[in-house]
PDB file of C-alpha atoms in Angstrom:
ATOM      1  CA  THR A1376      64.168 120.331 106.158  1.00 49.00           C
ATOM      2  CA  CYS A1377      64.006 123.978 104.818  1.00 54.00           C
ATOM      3  CA  CYS A1378      63.882 124.199 101.128  1.00 54.00           C
ATOM      4  CA  GLY A1379      65.724 120.945 100.879  1.00 51.00           C
ATOM      5  CA  CYS A1380      68.618 122.159 103.064  1.00 57.00           C
ATOM      6  CA  PHE A1381      69.355 121.547 106.815  1.00 56.00           C
ATOM      7  CA  PRO A1382      67.590 118.109 107.218  1.00 56.00           C
ATOM      8  CA  ILE A1383      66.560 117.364 110.755  1.00 63.00           C
ATOM      9  CA  ASP A1384      65.569 113.892 111.842  1.00 62.00           C
ATOM     10  CA  PRO A1385      62.630 114.345 113.925  1.00 71.00           C
ATOM     11  CA  SER A1386      61.575 112.413 117.210  1.00 77.00           C
ATOM     12  CA  THR A1387      58.564 110.287 116.054  1.00 81.00           C
ATOM     13  CA  TYR A1388      55.815 108.066 117.629  1.00 81.00           C
ATOM     14  CA  LYS A1389      53.756 105.206 116.208  1.00 85.00           C
ATOM     15  CA  LEU A1390      50.670 104.200 117.996  1.00 83.00           C
ATOM     16  CA  MET A1391      49.900 100.340 117.882  1.00 83.00           C
ATOM     17  CA  SER A1392      47.084  98.210 119.391  1.00 82.00           C
ATOM     18  CA  ASN A1393      48.279  98.073 122.766  1.00 85.00           C
ATOM     19  CA  TYR A1394      51.595 100.139 122.916  1.00 85.00           C
ATOM     20  CA  ILE A1395      53.041 103.146 121.740  1.00 84.00           C
ATOM     21  CA  LYS A1396      56.529 103.290 120.040  1.00 87.00           C
ATOM     22  CA  VAL A1397      58.474 106.433 120.570  1.00 85.00           C
ATOM     23  CA  LYS A1398      61.761 106.936 118.802  1.00 87.00           C
ATOM     24  CA  LYS A1399      63.578 109.892 120.089  1.00 86.00           C
ATOM     25  CA  VAL A1400      66.641 111.551 118.320  1.00 83.00           C
ATOM     26  CA  ASN A1401      69.615 112.881 120.019  1.00 82.00           C
ATOM     27  CA  PRO A1402      71.452 114.875 117.443  1.00 78.00           C
ATOM     28  CA  PHE A1403      75.326 114.845 117.514  1.00 81.00           C
ATOM     29  CA  ARG A1404      76.558 118.549 118.362  1.00 79.00           C
ATOM     30  CA  CYS A1405      79.980 120.148 117.970  1.00 81.00           C
ATOM     31  CA  GLY A1406      79.408 122.881 120.351  1.00 78.00           C
ATOM     32  CA  PRO A1407      76.246 124.798 119.632  1.00 76.00           C
ATOM     33  CA  ILE A1408      76.025 123.512 115.725  1.00 77.00           C
ATOM     34  CA  ARG A1409      73.990 120.345 115.079  1.00 74.00           C
ATOM     35  CA  MET A1410      75.817 117.975 112.962  1.00 75.00           C
ATOM     36  CA  CYS A1411      73.866 116.228 109.997  1.00 72.00           C
ATOM     37  CA  CYS A1412      75.600 112.798 110.658  1.00 75.00           C
ATOM     38  CA  CYS A1413      76.302 110.393 113.793  1.00 77.00           C
ATOM     39  CA  ASN A1414      72.783 111.041 115.441  1.00 79.00           C
ATOM     40  CA  GLU A1415      71.889 108.594 118.334  1.00 84.00           C
ATOM     41  CA  TYR A1416      68.497 107.102 118.380  1.00 86.00           C
ATOM     42  CA  THR A1417      66.563 105.691 121.524  1.00 89.00           C
ATOM     43  CA  THR A1418      63.313 103.777 121.158  1.00 89.00           C
ATOM     44  CA  ASN A1419      61.019 103.454 124.136  1.00 86.00           C
ATOM     45  CA  ASN A1420      57.861 100.985 123.941  1.00 86.00           C
ATOM     46  CA  VAL A1421      55.211 102.349 126.756  1.00 81.00           C
ATOM     47  CA  ASP A1422      52.572  99.719 127.562  1.00 83.00           C
ATOM     48  CA  LEU A1423      48.797 101.302 127.231  1.00 82.00           C
ATOM     49  CA  THR A1424      47.383  99.058 129.734  1.00 83.00           C
ATOM     50  CA  TYR A1425      47.694 101.216 132.761  1.00 79.00           C
ATOM     51  CA  LEU A1426      47.213 104.284 130.417  1.00 79.00           C
ATOM     52  CA  THR A1427      45.155 107.100 132.522  1.00 82.00           C
ATOM     53  CA  ASN A1428      45.517 110.207 130.349  1.00 83.00           C
ATOM     54  CA  VAL A1429      46.870 111.533 127.037  1.00 81.00           C
ATOM     55  CA  ASP A1430      47.517 115.085 126.065  1.00 87.00           C
ATOM     56  CA  VAL A1431      48.654 116.236 122.709  1.00 86.00           C
ATOM     57  CA  ILE A1432      49.699 119.919 122.619  1.00 89.00           C
ATOM     58  CA  GLY A1433      50.184 121.226 119.045  1.00 89.00           C
ATOM     59  CA  ILE A1434      52.978 123.976 118.724  1.00 88.00           C
ATOM     60  CA  PRO A1435      52.684 125.891 115.254  1.00 88.00           C
ATOM     61  CA  ALA A1436      55.607 126.670 113.203  1.00 83.00           C
ATOM     62  CA  THR A1437      56.682 130.482 113.307  1.00 85.00           C
ATOM     63  CA  CYS A1438      55.564 132.485 110.594  1.00 85.00           C
ATOM     64  CA  CYS A1439      58.852 132.597 108.645  1.00 82.00           C
ATOM     65  CA  GLU A1440      59.261 128.878 108.619  1.00 78.00           C
ATOM     66  CA  ARG A1441      55.513 128.374 107.565  1.00 78.00           C
ATOM     67  CA  VAL A1442      55.947 130.823 104.636  1.00 81.00           C
ATOM     68  CA  LEU A1443      59.408 130.093 103.538  1.00 80.00           C
ATOM     69  CA  CYS A1444      59.862 126.417 104.531  1.00 75.00           C
ATOM     70  CA  CYS A1445      56.260 125.028 104.516  1.00 77.00           C
ATOM     71  CA  ALA A1446      56.906 123.859 108.180  1.00 77.00           C
ATOM     72  CA  PRO A1447      54.076 121.964 109.922  1.00 79.00           C
ATOM     73  CA  GLY A1448      55.060 122.751 113.495  1.00 81.00           C
ATOM     74  CA  LYS A1449      55.321 119.984 116.112  1.00 81.00           C
ATOM     75  CA  ASP A1450      53.361 117.953 118.564  1.00 82.00           C
ATOM     76  CA  ILE A1451      54.123 117.115 122.249  1.00 82.00           C
ATOM     77  CA  VAL A1452      52.487 114.072 123.352  1.00 79.00           C
ATOM     78  CA  ASP A1453      52.212 113.828 127.294  1.00 83.00           C
ATOM     79  CA  ILE A1454      51.297 110.317 128.244  1.00 79.00           C
ATOM     80  CA  GLU A1455      50.444 109.584 131.889  1.00 81.00           C
ATOM     81  CA  ILE A1456      50.513 106.124 133.270  1.00 77.00           C
ATOM     82  CA  ARG A1457      48.906 104.932 136.403  1.00 75.00           C
ATOM     83  CA  GLY A1458      51.760 105.059 139.270  1.00 68.00           C
ATOM     84  CA  VAL A1459      54.343 106.500 136.770  1.00 61.00           C
ATOM     85  CA  GLY A1460      53.112 109.893 135.095  1.00 53.00           C
ATOM     86  CA  GLY A1461      55.247 112.164 133.343  1.00 53.00           C
ATOM     87  CA  GLU A1462      56.271 112.856 129.659  1.00 51.00           C
ATOM     88  CA  VAL A1463      57.573 110.203 127.368  1.00 50.00           C
TER      89      VAL A1463
END
């Protein structure tokens, strides 16, 4: 949120002992405007048995977002699985 306004339900991930659970949020839009309700969620459980590489890319929030909204930025997690590869 920005000062308690404009709530955004971010996509999240949770690391378990043998899999990672990824919850992706697909916001409902009316044209270019993101609505605050009726979001769709998809959950993907990725087995870590065949894991070959994990990269985390941190993207800092813009200066205005950090100063005005205390925004932390976001992380992009790239998981590569033997024989599949790609981003989850």
